[in-house]
Amino acid sequence: MNLNQIELLRVLQETNFNLSKAAERMYVVQSAVSRQLQMFETELGAPLFERNGKKLIGLTALGLRIMDEVATINQAKQNIQNIAADFMDGDHGTINIATTHAQAKYFLPTPVQRFREKYPGVRIYMQQSSPENLIDQLHQHKADLAICTEKVQEDTDLITKHCYDWHHAVVMPHGHPLCEGELSLQRLATFPILTYSFGYTGRSTIENALKKAGLNLDIVLSAADSDVIKTYVRSGLGVGLITGMAYDPEVDADLATRSLKGLIPSSSAKIAYLKNNYLPSYIEHFIAELLTAAQAIKA
Amino acid sequence: MNLNQIELLRVLQETNFNLSKAAERMYVVQSAVSRQLQMFETELGAPLFERNGKKLIGLTALGLRIMDEVATINQAKQNIQNIAADFMDGDHGTINIATTHAQAKYFLPTPVQRFREKYPGVRIYMQQSSPENLIDQLHQHKADLAICTEKVQEDTDLITKHCYDWHHAVVMPHGHPLCEGELSLQRLATFPILTYSFGYTGRSTIENALKKAGLNLDIVLSAADSDVIKTYVRSGLGVGLITGMAYDPEVDADLATRSLKGLIPSSSAKIAYLKNNYLPSYIEHFIAELLTAAQAIKA
DNA sequence: TAAGGTTACGGCGATCGTAACGATC
DNA sequence: GATCGTTACGATCGCCGTAACCTTA
């Protein structure tokens, strides 16, 4: 047994048990991985993969059991390398953040700015992704950190930290009837609505609040992106339901806004990362920075 | 990085950072491990071991951090091999049980007997050990399973299962004054006592009960072993305080016994094993057998 | 016939063992 | 001088790549 064989098992899983693709990913020829797999199975004394003729089509019961351990080993191996790299030079490295447009544009700028001042050597990569994919990004090791707004499903492999609570707000052109008078869900429902796509930034919270009130919104446009929504609000398509922080008093001075606090339950933004994944010290600092920025929002 | 290097780190820890001993254990010459360690440290870019000249004297901060991951990898590697072996032949193998004399003699015979009938191919090794060492045996992988009577300290690496509750009993020759009349701690304390050594089979429970009652026992002899205690009770040295189950009505017909239930709080026997350690299916069956045997005791 | 996998063989590199050397008590 | 670790060098074994071959959609 050796680490390359362990790695191979992981890669095979990621390539749908395709030896050729696995070989490509591991930068060796196909025959090499074929042999390594055979040797490993021979060593263990039983096949790990279900085969149709020669073709691998899935894991055997044994293979399934073992894959957990394989993942553990690969993770620990990564951790060793990361710990050492961090130890060698704790001020350089990269952070991969998986997040949504709203976070990237309206929440992250301040903490990122402050972090950069302390760690100018760290490169920050932001991957925008749909909320449902954020956690997958972590599991696939494409991101170190995810910042989520929709609920994170219970996942024992994940550590989540509460970041901040936020409310939806309605935006509309100045002079719009909704700028004045009572603000209720009932009244809101009388206007054409523009809001987030399904699964995005608290959309489900909106759905639930309306369902509870027995109302149907006339959603004329949905987008993943607060800015797109605002653009169409400007063009008079309807009123926008966006996260409060996406309203910028300066840039959006041509729009009016009213908070929906009390009408739609607050949502909470969370930081998530893998439990068994080693985070370099600078990422821990970055998380601390996020949390202090979150404090500021509350205040 | 490869698995032998990871293994080497573990062995080095176990040999007090002695390269020569580590080499011996790994069945290679000393120069080989010297090189492997160098290569590994070079690969990581920083030393893992504190050195005094050439001699290794301990772990660096980096080494310490990494050792956790090393342990994880070694454990997972073991697990893979065990899972495969178990899968290949789930009816053969070994069980190493770390336990105390009392358990080995008075509790285990029945479940072991029943287990043997189902799994005649499994070899059972029983290591008797002092209660304080039982858990160490697990951590050192010298035992798969520990059966403890003294409290198991909170250990996140450990899974413990409650097995059964038991009481102390007093044993004495027939015709002894204590055979008749009131049985109280006060009265007990007027006789010379024979009981377990410190740290053994509920000795601390006895201590606590007396301390609470403000009494001092006159312990004239303490032993690790119920049978030794009974022997000296027979020779008239005093009355014995042993676990109730160590009184065998047939073999010990020449002795009288009275339960101390109500006077000394009950103790509980526990099964413990390592959390991340893979247990072959037959060991799981063995644990089940232990638990049903424990049920029988309760009834 | 293309795609996926296995087998045979030669070459290269990694790792080992021998052995000589250096340091420390 | 005994113990412990390092360095040099030759030999071996493992693993890779090339290439031919097998099987199935």
XYZ file of C-alpha atoms (C1' of nucleotides) in Angstrom:
648
model
C 0.000 0.000 0.000
C 1.282 3.457 -0.771
C 0.008 6.961 -0.940
C -0.242 7.008 -4.711
C -2.582 4.071 -4.616
C -4.676 5.825 -2.022
C -4.695 8.925 -4.164
C -5.648 6.823 -7.151
C -8.736 5.539 -5.382
C -9.841 9.076 -4.724
C -9.253 10.125 -8.304
C -11.088 7.081 -9.581
C -14.110 8.121 -7.593
C -13.948 11.588 -9.072
C -13.678 10.270 -12.609
C -16.569 7.835 -12.395
C -14.184 4.904 -12.160
C -12.541 5.678 -15.465
C -8.940 4.476 -15.436
C -7.927 6.467 -18.474
C -9.193 9.737 -17.052
C -7.666 8.941 -13.692
C -4.315 8.301 -15.369
C -4.527 11.636 -17.123
C -5.236 13.455 -13.885
C -2.340 11.797 -12.168
C 0.027 12.512 -15.022
C 0.886 8.897 -15.728
C -0.058 6.544 -18.532
C -3.173 4.472 -18.277
C -1.376 1.171 -17.932
C 0.362 2.446 -14.841
C -2.834 3.094 -12.917
C -4.283 -0.174 -14.158
C -1.358 -2.021 -12.618
C -1.383 -0.028 -9.415
C -5.034 -0.779 -8.903
C -4.472 -4.455 -9.543
C -1.570 -4.557 -7.141
C -3.575 -2.834 -4.478
C -6.511 -5.155 -4.862
C -4.200 -8.149 -4.836
C -2.549 -6.889 -1.686
C -5.867 -6.502 0.062
C -6.992 -9.837 -1.286
C -10.330 -8.732 -2.694
C -11.585 -6.441 -5.471
C -12.533 -2.895 -4.561
C -14.392 -2.217 -7.777
C -17.375 -3.784 -9.392
C -16.511 -4.650 -12.978
C -18.456 -5.259 -16.121
C -15.976 -7.288 -18.092
C -12.893 -5.141 -17.764
C -14.679 -1.912 -17.257
C -15.019 -0.484 -13.791
C -18.596 0.367 -13.012
C -18.678 1.009 -9.275
C -17.450 0.133 -5.845
C -17.850 -3.220 -4.167
C -19.117 -3.385 -0.595
C -15.502 -3.579 0.487
C -14.575 -0.635 -1.701
C -17.319 1.448 -0.183
C -16.166 0.740 3.348
C -12.599 1.561 2.484
C -13.326 4.828 0.718
C -13.987 6.528 4.035
C -10.522 5.650 5.211
C -9.090 6.700 1.872
C -10.660 10.111 2.240
C -9.262 10.380 5.746
C -5.762 9.598 4.580
C -5.882 12.002 1.674
C -7.174 14.730 3.922
C -4.485 14.145 6.522
C -1.823 14.122 3.837
C -3.062 17.461 2.557
C -3.082 18.764 6.086
C 0.529 17.793 6.642
C 1.574 19.673 3.546
C -0.505 22.684 4.450
C 0.729 22.781 8.014
C 4.312 22.630 6.845
C 3.770 25.282 4.200
C 2.065 27.482 6.730
C 4.864 26.944 9.188
C 7.496 27.752 6.595
C 5.879 30.962 5.586
C 2.745 31.909 7.409
C 2.407 35.157 5.510
C 2.084 33.813 2.012
C -0.450 31.537 0.495
C -3.896 31.592 -0.954
C -7.462 31.701 0.253
C -10.221 30.302 -1.860
C -13.570 31.709 -0.886
C -16.755 30.298 -2.277
C -19.565 32.778 -1.944
C -22.462 34.474 -3.623
C -22.563 37.699 -5.524
C -24.284 39.549 -2.689
C -21.647 38.611 -0.140
C -18.783 39.246 -2.497
C -20.005 42.690 -3.374
C -21.588 43.986 -0.178
C -20.083 42.156 2.745
C -16.600 41.015 1.860
C -14.960 44.251 0.637
C -14.334 45.641 4.130
C -12.919 42.522 5.802
C -10.902 41.655 2.703
C -9.444 45.144 2.662
C -8.461 44.922 6.312
C -7.025 41.449 5.863
C -4.925 42.543 2.905
C -3.303 45.212 5.016
C -2.046 42.615 7.454
C -1.281 39.864 4.959
C -0.297 41.498 1.684
C 1.343 38.234 0.596
C -1.823 36.189 0.614
C -3.713 35.853 -2.625
C -7.453 35.828 -2.345
C -9.523 33.956 -4.875
C -13.228 34.470 -4.826
C -15.413 31.967 -6.552
C -18.959 33.026 -7.062
C -21.253 30.097 -7.057
C -24.870 29.304 -6.481
C -25.666 28.776 -2.807
C -26.436 25.119 -3.302
C -22.988 24.565 -4.756
C -21.080 26.392 -2.064
C -20.780 23.366 0.189
C -19.826 21.150 -2.721
C -16.973 23.506 -3.447
C -15.674 22.750 0.030
C -16.026 19.019 -0.333
C -14.252 19.093 -3.656
C -11.454 21.104 -2.113
C -12.019 23.883 -4.568
C -12.637 26.287 -1.724
C -11.256 26.623 1.791
C -14.145 28.643 3.026
C -17.756 29.155 2.084
C -19.952 32.066 3.044
C -23.554 31.004 2.856
C -26.852 32.744 3.247
C -29.277 29.917 2.709
C -29.398 27.359 5.471
C -26.519 24.961 5.545
C -27.785 21.433 5.822
C -26.616 19.540 8.859
C -23.316 18.061 7.858
C -21.055 16.419 10.385
C -18.036 17.082 8.203
C -18.633 20.797 8.368
C -17.905 23.511 10.865
C -20.214 26.482 10.587
C -19.945 29.792 12.332
C -22.744 32.278 12.556
C -21.707 35.450 10.858
C -24.471 38.026 10.933
C -28.215 38.376 10.575
C -29.686 40.418 7.815
C -33.068 41.503 6.531
C -34.637 41.896 3.188
C -35.559 45.321 1.965
C -37.772 46.554 -0.772
C -36.370 48.998 -3.324
C -38.349 51.081 -5.745
C -38.069 54.321 -7.703
C -38.664 57.526 -5.742
C -42.276 58.551 -5.865
C -43.484 54.992 -6.098
C -46.736 54.463 -4.139
C -44.999 52.005 -1.837
C -42.673 54.730 -0.571
C -45.537 56.091 1.480
C -48.053 54.561 3.808
C -48.346 51.200 5.431
C -45.788 48.540 4.519
C -47.267 45.060 4.726
C -46.896 41.827 2.859
C -50.466 42.216 1.673
C -49.768 45.563 0.123
C -46.415 44.394 -1.232
C -48.180 41.576 -3.036
C -50.184 44.069 -5.061
C -47.076 45.152 -6.976
C -45.031 43.230 -9.522
C -41.961 41.872 -7.757
C -38.327 41.409 -8.753
C -36.194 39.218 -6.522
C -33.594 36.484 -6.294
C -33.682 33.202 -8.159
C -34.700 30.096 -6.325
C -32.085 28.914 -3.882
C -30.400 32.287 -3.800
C -29.806 34.685 -0.957
C -32.806 34.138 1.217
C -35.308 33.506 -1.542
C -36.687 30.596 0.453
C -37.224 32.884 3.444
C -39.380 35.102 1.282
C -41.329 32.118 0.001
C -41.991 30.854 3.502
C -43.119 34.218 4.843
C -45.643 34.561 2.016
C -46.869 31.024 2.229
C -47.552 31.618 5.900
C -49.515 34.763 5.084
C -51.424 32.945 2.351
C -50.168 35.321 -0.327
C -48.825 34.888 -3.807
C -46.232 37.276 -5.142
C -46.293 38.284 -8.745
C -42.617 37.697 -9.436
C -41.970 39.182 -12.829
C -38.226 38.717 -12.784
C -35.786 36.742 -10.726
C -32.021 36.980 -10.858
C -29.053 35.742 -8.883
C -27.714 39.187 -8.465
C -28.928 42.236 -6.518
C -27.492 44.587 -9.111
C -29.430 43.030 -11.930
C -32.588 43.345 -9.879
C -31.909 47.010 -9.132
C -31.318 47.693 -12.781
C -34.763 46.404 -13.700
C -36.343 48.234 -10.791
C -34.900 51.405 -12.288
C -36.466 50.568 -15.604
C -39.844 50.442 -13.841
C -40.496 46.742 -14.070
C -41.659 46.565 -10.459
C -40.358 46.713 -6.905
C -37.251 44.804 -5.864
C -36.891 42.502 -2.912
C -33.209 42.338 -2.085
C -30.973 42.032 0.918
C -30.829 45.269 2.849
C -27.101 45.633 2.516
C -27.339 45.622 -1.253
C -28.817 49.077 -1.140
C -26.003 51.586 -1.297
C -27.233 55.078 -0.280
C -24.775 56.763 -2.609
C -24.824 54.644 -5.701
C -28.512 53.897 -5.336
C -29.576 57.414 -4.443
C -32.050 57.305 -7.335
C -33.914 54.485 -5.590
C -35.911 54.481 -2.405
C -35.726 51.617 0.085
C -37.707 50.387 3.059
C -36.656 47.573 5.335
C -38.834 44.485 5.552
C -37.642 43.764 9.064
C -40.579 42.343 10.955
C -42.364 41.263 7.793
C -39.908 38.702 6.521
C -37.908 36.764 9.110
C -34.234 37.577 9.229
C -31.771 35.331 7.468
C -28.344 34.546 8.761
C -25.068 34.463 6.934
C -22.721 31.689 7.941
C -19.136 30.791 7.435
C -18.520 27.125 6.708
C -15.439 25.016 6.263
C -14.450 21.378 6.435
C -14.003 19.958 9.870
C -10.943 17.851 9.190
C -9.303 20.354 6.939
C -6.286 22.193 8.215
C -6.620 25.939 7.870
C -3.410 27.961 7.707
C -3.080 30.578 10.386
C -3.771 33.380 7.943
C -7.110 31.846 7.033
C -7.978 31.738 10.692
C -7.107 35.408 10.808
C -9.276 36.011 7.826
C -12.200 34.303 9.525
C -11.629 36.490 12.565
C -11.718 39.492 10.265
C -15.008 38.331 8.805
C -16.482 37.953 12.251
C -15.445 41.417 13.390
C -16.890 42.860 10.201
C -20.059 40.958 11.025
C -20.092 42.524 14.487
C -19.946 45.937 12.902
C -23.043 45.158 10.874
C -25.007 44.195 13.941
C -24.089 47.446 15.653
C 5.810 11.729 1.134
C 5.024 8.058 1.436
C 3.491 5.723 3.930
C 6.798 4.360 5.161
C 7.877 7.820 6.130
C 4.630 8.327 7.975
C 5.103 5.006 9.690
C 8.645 6.022 10.563
C 7.422 9.101 12.365
C 5.153 6.975 14.486
C 7.882 4.498 15.282
C 10.262 7.312 16.158
C 7.794 8.570 18.698
C 7.533 5.129 20.208
C 11.290 4.736 20.435
C 11.987 8.078 22.042
C 13.297 9.466 18.776
C 15.977 6.834 18.478
C 16.779 6.217 14.822
C 18.630 2.979 15.460
C 15.772 1.423 17.392
C 13.292 2.682 14.841
C 15.321 1.083 12.074
C 15.341 -2.205 13.925
C 11.602 -2.121 14.365
C 11.046 -1.397 10.720
C 13.419 -4.143 9.603
C 15.745 -1.851 7.703
C 19.239 -0.609 8.409
C 19.725 2.530 10.380
C 21.097 4.549 7.495
C 17.899 3.952 5.583
C 15.677 5.572 8.180
C 18.149 8.388 8.615
C 17.859 9.162 4.943
C 14.106 8.796 4.825
C 13.711 11.217 7.676
C 16.002 13.714 5.996
C 14.148 13.405 2.746
C 10.832 13.921 4.440
C 12.006 16.973 6.321
C 13.526 18.374 3.157
C 10.287 17.795 1.300
C 8.307 19.641 3.944
C 10.947 22.340 4.096
C 11.426 22.401 7.850
C 12.735 20.061 10.545
C 10.249 17.946 12.451
C 12.640 16.992 15.211
C 14.555 18.977 17.732
C 18.191 17.935 17.578
C 21.113 18.111 19.928
C 23.978 17.885 17.496
C 22.959 14.896 15.453
C 20.895 13.255 18.091
C 17.130 13.579 17.990
C 15.765 14.781 21.282
C 12.161 15.712 20.593
C 9.623 17.210 18.268
C 9.636 20.732 16.936
C 6.465 22.781 17.063
C 5.860 21.742 13.480
C 6.517 18.108 14.329
C 4.005 18.224 17.119
C 1.300 19.630 14.881
C 1.953 17.034 12.244
C 1.981 14.054 14.570
C -1.794 14.224 14.902
C -2.167 13.817 11.180
C 0.422 11.066 11.175
C -1.564 9.153 13.750
C -4.692 9.632 11.674
C -3.030 8.244 8.589
C -1.561 5.253 10.359
C -4.886 4.485 11.941
C -6.717 4.709 8.643
C -4.116 2.523 6.985
C -4.573 -0.099 9.678
C -8.296 0.166 9.241
C -8.065 -0.476 5.533
C -6.084 -3.620 6.144
C -8.397 -4.781 8.872
C -11.511 -4.103 6.863
C -10.106 -6.053 3.953
C -8.996 -8.946 6.158
C -12.355 -8.989 7.819
C -14.076 -8.933 4.472
C -11.934 -11.761 3.144
C -12.582 -13.998 6.070
C -14.883 -12.609 8.686
C -14.716 -15.785 10.724
C -11.040 -15.848 11.496
C -8.902 -13.408 13.339
C -7.956 -12.397 16.817
C -9.404 -10.399 19.650
C -7.142 -8.776 22.168
C -8.958 -7.995 25.355
C -7.378 -5.906 28.049
C -9.067 -6.471 31.350
C -8.625 -7.141 35.030
C -8.434 -10.400 36.861
C -11.935 -10.081 38.264
C -13.517 -9.592 34.857
C -11.438 -12.299 33.228
C -12.369 -14.841 35.840
C -15.922 -13.991 36.815
C -17.551 -12.105 33.974
C -15.910 -13.119 30.717
C -16.148 -16.933 30.815
C -19.806 -17.064 29.796
C -19.754 -14.578 26.898
C -16.416 -15.949 25.691
C -17.831 -19.457 25.708
C -20.856 -18.406 23.728
C -18.759 -16.409 21.306
C -16.439 -19.346 20.697
C -19.370 -21.471 19.650
C -20.236 -19.047 16.876
C -16.695 -18.095 15.899
C -14.445 -21.072 16.580
C -11.850 -19.624 14.228
C -11.227 -16.483 16.245
C -8.373 -16.524 18.715
C -8.965 -14.677 21.913
C -6.068 -13.144 23.773
C -6.692 -11.834 27.225
C -4.222 -9.420 28.706
C -4.603 -8.836 32.364
C -3.486 -5.418 33.306
C -3.975 -2.889 36.048
C -7.063 -0.738 35.479
C -5.009 2.370 34.949
C -3.146 0.685 32.117
C -6.179 -0.665 30.344
C -6.754 2.445 28.306
C -3.085 2.726 27.478
C -3.254 -0.749 26.030
C -5.872 0.541 23.626
C -3.880 3.581 22.643
C -0.812 1.478 22.037
C -2.850 -0.872 19.881
C -1.984 -3.762 22.124
C -5.656 -4.367 22.755
C -8.796 -3.987 20.664
C -11.094 -3.815 23.625
C -10.815 -2.919 27.281
C -13.201 -3.913 30.020
C -12.887 -1.478 32.867
C -14.352 -1.227 36.310
C -12.806 1.970 37.551
C -14.079 5.105 35.924
C -12.773 5.757 32.473
C -11.535 9.286 32.187
C -13.251 11.378 29.587
C -11.369 10.694 26.413
C -12.636 11.929 23.092
C -10.734 9.194 21.284
C -12.640 6.528 23.140
C -16.028 4.927 22.798
C -17.354 3.484 26.021
C -20.390 1.331 26.516
C -21.990 0.679 29.846
C -21.828 -2.992 30.593
C -23.339 -3.792 33.971
C -23.547 -2.485 37.521
C -22.180 -4.482 40.368
C -21.877 -4.266 44.116
C -19.227 -5.095 46.611
C -19.780 -7.930 49.056
C -18.120 -8.911 52.253
C -16.825 -12.462 52.610
C -15.777 -14.143 55.848
C -15.504 -17.609 57.346
C -18.736 -19.234 58.503
C -19.423 -18.478 62.144
C -17.738 -15.078 61.895
C -19.552 -12.459 64.053
C -20.312 -10.403 60.926
C -22.438 -13.254 59.539
C -25.166 -12.271 61.960
C -26.800 -9.030 62.972
C -26.743 -5.581 61.521
C -24.485 -4.918 58.534
C -23.243 -1.336 58.478
C -20.106 0.447 57.476
C -19.559 1.336 61.107
C -19.635 -2.282 62.173
C -17.557 -3.350 59.172
C -14.860 -0.919 60.187
C -14.368 -2.743 63.467
C -12.876 -5.753 61.668
C -9.555 -6.046 59.868
C -10.226 -5.714 56.147
C -8.770 -7.366 53.083
C -9.560 -5.756 49.759
C -8.277 -4.635 46.385
C -5.148 -2.611 45.787
C -5.475 1.037 44.957
C -6.851 1.673 41.549
C -8.288 -1.806 41.272
C -11.853 -3.003 40.840
C -13.804 -0.384 42.681
C -11.308 0.290 45.421
C -11.891 3.994 45.005
C -15.646 3.473 45.468
C -14.937 1.867 48.818
C -12.641 4.711 49.791
C -15.242 7.319 48.899
C -18.057 5.582 50.772
C -15.948 5.452 53.928
C -14.659 8.956 53.635
C -18.236 10.135 53.405
C -19.135 8.169 56.544
C -16.074 9.529 58.339
C -14.644 6.060 58.852
C -11.228 4.529 58.494
C -10.885 0.922 57.472
C -8.134 -1.182 58.938
C -6.913 -2.629 55.674
C -4.505 -5.362 56.612
C -3.963 -6.689 53.142
C -4.676 -5.476 49.656
C -4.310 -7.428 46.466
C -5.204 -7.051 42.835
C -7.007 -10.327 42.825
C -10.239 -11.528 44.457
C -8.871 -15.051 44.810
C -5.836 -13.917 46.733
C -8.110 -11.987 49.043
C -10.363 -14.986 49.619
C -7.359 -17.153 50.381
C -6.301 -14.851 53.194
C -9.857 -14.563 54.431
C -9.813 -18.342 54.761
C -6.626 -18.157 56.794
C -8.451 -15.898 59.240
C -6.672 -12.649 58.481
C -9.907 -10.679 58.426
C -12.999 -10.087 56.324
C -12.775 -9.580 52.579
C -14.307 -6.803 50.542
C -14.614 -8.041 47.019
C -16.914 -7.734 44.078
C -20.072 -9.713 44.610
C -19.612 -11.823 41.533
C -16.265 -13.092 42.809
C -18.089 -15.195 45.368
C -18.798 -18.572 43.862
C -21.404 -20.461 45.930
C -19.854 -23.818 45.077
C -16.151 -23.200 45.222
C -16.488 -20.764 48.074
C -18.970 -22.828 50.076
C -16.593 -22.634 53.022
C -17.054 -18.879 53.103
C -20.064 -16.797 53.988
C -20.968 -13.648 52.060
C -23.260 -10.655 52.479
C -23.906 -8.033 49.876
C -22.912 -4.453 50.567
C -25.578 -3.119 48.272
C -26.890 0.066 49.826
C -23.771 0.611 51.878
C -21.261 1.107 49.120
C -22.466 2.687 45.905
C -22.567 0.385 42.939
C -19.754 0.453 40.426
C -20.191 0.004 36.724
C -18.229 -2.089 34.327
C -17.620 -0.547 30.939
C -16.426 -1.643 27.573
C -14.040 0.757 25.879
C -12.419 0.886 22.488
C -10.798 3.414 20.213
C -13.139 5.648 18.315
C -11.302 5.659 15.022
C -10.296 2.062 15.135
C -12.006 -0.336 12.802
C -13.452 -3.333 14.588
C -13.932 -6.508 12.568
C -17.477 -7.785 12.497
C -16.638 -10.640 14.848
C -15.436 -8.183 17.475
C -18.714 -6.355 17.160
C -20.420 -9.666 17.736
C -18.232 -10.255 20.718
C -19.232 -6.909 22.176
C -22.862 -7.813 21.623
C -22.209 -11.064 23.461
C -20.695 -9.131 26.346
C -23.707 -6.887 26.525
C -26.202 -9.747 26.570
C -24.162 -11.424 29.282
C -24.322 -8.126 31.148
C -28.110 -8.110 30.748
C -28.252 -11.534 32.371
C -26.377 -10.187 35.384
C -28.854 -7.374 35.852
C -31.765 -9.806 35.856
C -13.669 1.484 -34.910
C -13.356 3.965 -30.857
C -12.941 3.610 -25.947
C -11.577 1.243 -21.979
C -8.645 -2.074 -19.924
C -4.682 -5.734 -19.659
C -0.161 -7.733 -20.495
C 4.835 -7.854 -21.901
C 9.209 -5.703 -21.784
C 12.933 -2.449 -21.298
C 14.769 1.531 -18.787
C 15.225 4.654 -15.048
C 15.004 6.145 -10.514
C 14.095 5.337 -5.685
C 15.558 2.919 -1.791
C 18.137 -0.367 0.382
C 22.531 -2.520 2.441
C 27.444 -2.227 3.161
C 30.800 0.366 4.917
C 33.532 4.168 6.330
C 33.243 8.316 8.929
C 31.851 12.025 12.545
C 30.158 13.355 16.945
C 28.964 12.912 21.704
C 28.953 10.797 26.199
C 35.050 2.868 23.156
C 30.114 2.621 22.896
C 26.171 4.761 21.073
C 24.035 7.427 17.722
C 23.724 9.585 13.439
C 25.550 10.914 8.506
C 27.552 10.207 3.985
C 29.269 7.542 -0.117
C 28.629 3.913 -3.326
C 27.067 -0.137 -5.600
C 23.069 -3.255 -6.216
C 18.363 -4.200 -6.418
C 13.645 -3.637 -6.832
C 9.675 -0.987 -7.950
C 7.393 1.766 -11.147
C 6.908 4.021 -15.303
C 6.396 4.397 -20.471
C 6.021 2.193 -24.971
C 3.568 -0.786 -27.442
C 0.903 -4.685 -28.698
C -3.305 -6.963 -27.554
C -8.105 -7.954 -25.789
C -13.042 -6.794 -25.214
C -17.317 -4.461 -25.790
C -20.431 -0.691 -27.331
